[in-house]
């Protein structure tokens, strides 16, 4: 009995080392430009640590490079089924759909975007994080006006901005929530609130080029700029590294 | 908007003379810009409305949203009087097709009944398109009426009447055909028929199965595809689709032929709804090779138009394809710039729609290259709009279906009925002025920005004044005839070709005109562009050049002829093998 307990303890202690080792091997494969070899190693690491944002982030980067979107969607489907409480696994499940969008046809884009929203919602239901609220809120803004999703986006983004405001240290990445909230106000025909939000953002994050670009434009020029930013054919930046790189 | 600034006091003391000059200058610059087109539809007597087909079957309510088609127009001088006539379709069950005889004074008389070509619609047939072709090389344009049902071939009897020869020509077969072009793919001197079909060949009026809708929005291959009918030179046609290497089953909406690689034979662009457009290279031995992947790639868009033209005057023909671009679906059009052949002889295209400003034309349909201002650069007119009905949008209904898990799109019962809702309706048409290879949108300035649901565009000089006019066929609405009223100034020249060894209409002939230091390439096309056929006359805008220094003609037979020093402002008739251009003087009334 005592021996069994020792073995279990060893196994528990060794597990992090094992998935860390798998992740390290995956990164080595990436460095060697061998994404195909890296993918199963990332999957091993994530199977052991499904909520690890860094693992997911590097995995999805490799998926984008190899365009193995369906493999990743399948993987996260199984991962979240096995770990239904893993909020960040759900979040990354959503991102895999988003990552596929620029390489899909216009109708598939809608289906992918819809699936992504479903998974972002599951993540938020489990854990109200800034990244999940920002992500879902921003996703709503890509939908055509006729679907009426922009107000839902504004609600999420107001919550994300409130969370960011409450943080003592404002990470640079938080600027995205001010940018997106302004876009949301603009899309819901509240141009003054949009400008005020972007201005507040610029005070907090001086010199941010995206905020400056919006504040420098008006009318049709601004409309064209924002629509250009929200073009589903352009890849959305789902790189999460800025969350921990500062 | 800039705030109003106070007038400086000293300006109140302008000398009177100077003030007068200033006022004249102000009134001249403040006036509305001159329009180059005038809507003469009603005055010309061509205002008969098109009617969409209302189906009467269990799927009728659903089909109504996907069959707002069939408004088409085709141009030819069917009676040889020197004035271009018009065949215009209807699709309603009791709707008559129109043969508008050009009276020579920009008015027309509908003679379809007398000519025997009016009856294109009944309970089992709906007209979708029309094509003039001289299939027997007798010098008189015959008429092919494209239908959901059985197509019709009418032989031009030369006395103002036509004879239905569909059965004896071997063309009597059920198809849900939507487009047709004619060109001599095997260069035997007779034009062949290429017929594109939308739905697969089920009886669309009485479907025996509900599974006849597109199986996918992006990769559907359960459509009507393409049928190649070889003209056997004896008044009959033979289905040679498989023999020539064509095996397509997409949802064809348009076909466009041109010699893309300048090797002397015509290649084929197939624009498909719900999936991949195809590009077929003519092997020169009577067969085609599908080179889609290598030349244009595999797309997932909703191709609806294929019109070829050398928009950048580089000597290689480019192709313009409309797709859907709206708030809910941002596909963007294709303007496939022909890169020519690389050092290994490989042809390629690059989509430059974004770069040239031709990316967004809404839910695009017909798009035609033509030089409306005779400046020597091909302009582009594009019509658009799917269904303009009530204020409610159909978009959420479609997207609700799309996002339903495991929905079988091929089953018509899964598609939501459209009712009186609109989908990409009331869209403004676009006229792109070519400015040395990029385009500027100017439709509103010229009164060409209507909001009816446009389908086909036929370009022709209906009054023989040397300026190109436009006829626009609109779905479920009246058409437009736009008369080009641009003030005289830029030079032009028009050529009518007559083949001898080549097919009589010289379809496929290439003309390269050098004038004012610039060479332009034009070709005789056999019906390119969605739901329409433009004049087969070749029109060159010459800008300030009063003479074509050199005109090189490459006939479909391969014969090359060169003509020099041709004065502008004239109509010429070129006969294959004859050394001198003949005068071609269309009558003026």
PDB file of C-alpha atoms in Angstrom, chain A residues 104-111 114-115 142-147 187 227-228 230-234, chain B residues 217-218 300-302 327-332 354 359 392-396 398-400 402-403 409:
ATOM      1  CA  UNK A 104     -12.755  29.488 -45.748  1.00  0.00           C
ATOM      2  CA  UNK A 105     -15.481  30.463 -48.182  1.00  0.00           C
ATOM      3  CA  UNK A 106     -17.926  33.159 -47.203  1.00  0.00           C
ATOM      4  CA  UNK A 107     -20.654  30.822 -45.997  1.00  0.00           C
ATOM      5  CA  UNK A 108     -18.305  28.539 -44.097  1.00  0.00           C
ATOM      6  CA  UNK A 109     -16.972  31.700 -42.471  1.00  0.00           C
ATOM      7  CA  UNK A 110     -20.397  32.259 -40.942  1.00  0.00           C
ATOM      8  CA  UNK A 111     -20.609  28.713 -39.646  1.00  0.00           C
ATOM      9  CA  UNK A 114     -20.977  30.971 -35.056  1.00  0.00           C
ATOM     10  CA  UNK A 115     -19.199  27.924 -33.642  1.00  0.00           C
ATOM     11  CA  UNK A 142     -17.656  41.142 -37.250  1.00  0.00           C
ATOM     12  CA  UNK A 143     -21.283  40.185 -37.808  1.00  0.00           C
ATOM     13  CA  UNK A 144     -23.370  42.150 -40.292  1.00  0.00           C
ATOM     14  CA  UNK A 145     -25.570  44.749 -38.648  1.00  0.00           C
ATOM     15  CA  UNK A 146     -28.713  42.888 -39.612  1.00  0.00           C
ATOM     16  CA  UNK A 147     -27.998  40.189 -37.033  1.00  0.00           C
ATOM     17  CA  UNK A 187     -21.229  50.176 -35.081  1.00  0.00           C
ATOM     18  CA  UNK A 227     -15.009  47.917 -42.134  1.00  0.00           C
ATOM     19  CA  UNK A 228     -11.548  47.213 -43.444  1.00  0.00           C
ATOM     20  CA  UNK A 230     -13.484  43.980 -39.539  1.00  0.00           C
ATOM     21  CA  UNK A 231     -13.032  42.210 -42.879  1.00  0.00           C
ATOM     22  CA  UNK A 232     -13.492  38.474 -42.231  1.00  0.00           C
ATOM     23  CA  UNK A 233     -11.112  37.695 -45.061  1.00  0.00           C
ATOM     24  CA  UNK A 234      -8.265  39.188 -43.037  1.00  0.00           C
TER      25      UNK A 234
ATOM     26  CA  UNK B 217     -22.727  26.926 -50.761  1.00  0.00           C
ATOM     27  CA  UNK B 218     -19.100  26.691 -51.772  1.00  0.00           C
ATOM     28  CA  UNK B 300     -15.639  28.981 -53.331  1.00  0.00           C
ATOM     29  CA  UNK B 301     -17.476  32.035 -54.586  1.00  0.00           C
ATOM     30  CA  UNK B 302     -20.637  32.662 -56.587  1.00  0.00           C
ATOM     31  CA  UNK B 327     -22.436  43.267 -45.635  1.00  0.00           C
ATOM     32  CA  UNK B 328     -23.157  39.587 -44.975  1.00  0.00           C
ATOM     33  CA  UNK B 329     -20.948  38.042 -47.642  1.00  0.00           C
ATOM     34  CA  UNK B 330     -17.764  39.728 -48.702  1.00  0.00           C
ATOM     35  CA  UNK B 331     -16.584  37.633 -51.616  1.00  0.00           C
ATOM     36  CA  UNK B 332     -15.487  40.383 -53.965  1.00  0.00           C
ATOM     37  CA  UNK B 354      -9.100  45.155 -55.246  1.00  0.00           C
ATOM     38  CA  UNK B 359     -13.930  44.481 -56.230  1.00  0.00           C
ATOM     39  CA  UNK B 392     -37.605  42.900 -44.463  1.00  0.00           C
ATOM     40  CA  UNK B 393     -34.327  41.133 -45.191  1.00  0.00           C
ATOM     41  CA  UNK B 394     -34.060  37.485 -46.126  1.00  0.00           C
ATOM     42  CA  UNK B 395     -30.476  37.291 -44.821  1.00  0.00           C
ATOM     43  CA  UNK B 396     -31.306  36.089 -41.275  1.00  0.00           C
ATOM     44  CA  UNK B 398     -30.703  31.979 -44.846  1.00  0.00           C
ATOM     45  CA  UNK B 399     -28.155  32.219 -42.083  1.00  0.00           C
ATOM     46  CA  UNK B 400     -30.438  30.441 -39.674  1.00  0.00           C
ATOM     47  CA  UNK B 402     -26.762  27.678 -42.726  1.00  0.00           C
ATOM     48  CA  UNK B 403     -25.876  27.508 -39.057  1.00  0.00           C
ATOM     49  CA  UNK B 409     -28.642  21.816 -48.396  1.00  0.00           C
TER      50      UNK B 409
END
